[in-house]
C-alpha positions as MATLAB code, in Angstrom:
seq = 'MATDTTASSVTHDAPRIALPATVLGVGLGGFVDGILLHQLLQWHHMLSNSGSDNIGLPTYSPDTMPGLRMNTAWDGVFHAFTWLAVLIGLGLLYSRVTTARGRMWRSRVLWGWVLVGWGLFNLVEGVVDHHLLGIHHVRAGPGQLWWDLGFLVLGVVLIAVGWSLQRVGTLLRDGDDTRP';
ca = [
       7.632   22.612  -30.889;
       6.114   23.107  -27.414;
       4.430   19.716  -27.693;
       7.783   18.053  -28.377;
       9.320   19.705  -25.294;
       6.403   18.582  -23.103;
       6.486   15.060  -24.522;
      10.235   14.882  -24.042;
      10.097   16.006  -20.410;
       7.180   13.675  -19.684;
       9.087   10.776  -21.228;
      11.995   11.706  -18.978;
       9.663   11.703  -15.926;
       8.277    8.206  -16.564;
      11.124    6.198  -14.968;
      11.442    8.745  -12.170;
       7.938    8.096  -10.827;
       8.541    4.434   -9.921;
       9.798    5.119   -6.386;
       7.318    7.893   -5.486;
       4.359    5.947   -6.875;
       5.468    2.780   -5.073;
       5.777    4.651   -1.759;
       2.347    6.167   -2.405;
       1.014    2.649   -3.045;
       2.484    1.375    0.223;
       0.672    4.143    2.100;
      -2.615    3.689    0.266;
      -2.465   -0.088    0.715;
      -1.874    0.435    4.421;
      -4.873    2.748    4.583;
      -7.081    0.118    2.921;
      -5.842   -2.473    5.429;
      -6.278   -0.207    8.449;
      -9.617    1.277    7.473;
     -11.212   -1.892    6.094;
      -9.767   -4.664    8.284;
      -9.054   -2.780   11.528;
     -11.920   -0.311   11.678;
     -14.863   -1.257    9.444;
     -14.758   -5.062    9.603;
     -12.898   -5.096   12.959;
     -11.237   -8.393   12.066;
      -8.018   -7.452   13.829;
      -5.981   -4.675   15.375;
      -2.195   -4.312   15.459;
      -1.751   -6.369   18.629;
      -4.934   -8.449   18.616;
      -2.974  -11.720   18.696;
      -0.629  -10.586   21.471;
      -0.209  -13.141   24.230;
       0.030  -15.922   21.655;
       2.403  -14.099   19.301;
       5.930  -15.225   18.405;
       7.764  -12.522   20.389;
       6.305  -12.831   23.887;
       4.149   -9.713   24.176;
       1.693   -9.467   27.055;
      -1.933  -10.088   26.113;
      -3.738   -7.010   24.809;
      -7.132   -8.475   24.009;
      -9.328   -6.058   22.062;
     -12.257   -7.568   24.035;
     -11.146   -5.691   27.172;
     -11.040   -1.916   27.601;
      -7.286   -1.773   28.436;
      -6.519   -4.142   25.545;
      -8.667   -2.152   23.137;
      -6.905    1.057   24.224;
      -3.479   -0.474   23.548;
      -4.617   -1.881   20.187;
      -6.160    1.454   19.212;
      -2.934    3.260   20.111;
      -0.889    0.882   17.942;
      -3.458    1.148   15.142;
      -2.825    4.909   15.379;
       0.939    4.375   15.024;
       0.215    2.180   11.992;
      -2.040    4.856   10.464;
       0.585    7.537   11.127;
       3.099    5.395    9.185;
       0.695    4.978    6.255;
      -0.140    8.698    6.291;
       3.570    9.570    6.186;
       4.102    7.125    3.305;
       1.306    8.849    1.347;
       2.743   12.314    2.082;
       6.281   11.256    1.175;
       5.073    9.551   -2.014;
       3.086   12.625   -3.059;
       5.986   14.953   -2.204;
       8.469   12.891   -4.199;
       6.040   12.624   -7.092;
       5.460   16.378   -7.130;
       9.189   17.080   -7.056;
       9.978   14.661   -9.873;
       7.149   15.445  -12.279;
       7.554   19.050  -13.324;
       5.377   19.169  -16.457;
       2.226   17.493  -17.754;
       1.068   16.573  -14.250;
      -2.491   16.039  -15.476;
      -1.350   13.348  -17.884;
       0.681   11.723  -15.147;
      -2.425   11.288  -12.926;
      -4.246    9.568  -15.795;
      -1.301    7.348  -16.618;
      -1.187    3.589  -16.338;
       2.473    3.949  -15.410;
       1.614    5.813  -12.210;
      -1.260    3.526  -11.205;
       0.742    0.432  -12.087;
       3.491    1.492   -9.681;
       0.877    2.361   -7.036;
      -0.458   -1.214   -7.308;
       3.099   -2.544   -7.009;
       3.489   -0.536   -3.794;
       0.186   -1.823   -2.405;
       1.246   -5.389   -3.191;
       4.622   -4.828   -1.509;
       2.787   -3.510    1.545;
       0.697   -6.698    1.684;
       3.749   -8.939    1.321;
       5.915   -7.182    3.901;
       3.135   -6.594    6.436;
       1.780  -10.099    5.903;
       5.102  -11.877    6.278;
       6.330   -9.746    9.202;
       3.175   -9.193   11.288;
       1.166  -12.328   10.461;
       3.886  -14.958   10.126;
       7.172  -13.853   11.735;
       5.910  -11.799   14.687;
       2.429  -13.306   14.842;
       1.050  -10.120   16.449;
      -2.173  -10.345   14.448;
      -3.789  -12.262   11.617;
      -6.081  -11.084    8.849;
      -8.923  -12.922   10.529;
      -8.043  -14.907   13.656;
      -9.674  -18.216   14.442;
     -10.550  -21.172   12.235;
      -8.913  -20.830    8.851;
      -6.621  -17.967    9.907;
      -3.706  -19.442    7.949;
      -5.812  -19.345    4.781;
      -6.789  -15.715    5.397;
      -3.112  -14.842    5.960;
      -2.018  -16.729    2.840;
      -4.811  -15.093    0.832;
      -3.499  -11.691    1.943;
      -0.051  -12.654    0.594;
      -1.537  -13.980   -2.656;
      -3.438  -10.702   -3.070;
      -0.102   -8.911   -2.648;
       1.504  -11.005   -5.384;
      -1.488  -10.404   -7.691;
      -1.357   -6.640   -7.059;
       2.371   -6.607   -7.865;
       1.853   -8.640  -11.065;
      -1.063   -6.507  -12.268;
       0.746   -3.292  -11.343;
       3.962   -4.384  -13.034;
       2.063   -5.310  -16.201;
       0.086   -2.073  -16.158;
       3.133    0.160  -15.804;
       4.945   -1.799  -18.541;
       2.222   -1.159  -21.130;
       1.554    2.427  -20.068;
       3.267    5.605  -21.093;
       2.990    9.222  -20.011;
       3.136   10.641  -23.529;
      -0.311   11.216  -25.021;
      -3.326   13.175  -23.840;
      -6.187   10.775  -23.165;
      -4.288    7.735  -24.444;
      -1.607    6.288  -22.238;
      -0.939    3.036  -24.059;
       2.124    2.431  -26.153;
       1.540    2.073  -29.925;
];
């Protein structure tokens, strides 16, 4: 009888994790972007294309100390946003999943929605920052349009894979989260 109650409440939780997991995915996707592209590879910073952007910002070249300071400050604002998205996603997830939390963390449903969130991050950030505002590009210079388009394609792929994954997953069984 206890198993039926747990299974029933977990089944009830499955649709409720879409928003929290998507918000978590937005934050985690932003962290991957910021840590990998901004810090490790140093391909761009938040304002690295300023001066030739679409909104008329002054030039903040990361090749100068004042420009690097401004870019680092805006990278910090970006990381604060992604950190808040992760915290909000985790908080919402915790508040909505009240039983069988261990099964939820192993679930394809959760990780599918996280991938959807990461893909949405790529699409929104790519369209807004790379194309509309033009404040930075994935990798500026020759071929920058292809890098920017590839970033958008990756977003679409992440959404498609995440959507498929959450559709075939379930939160019901220990160790097996696929539908029969």
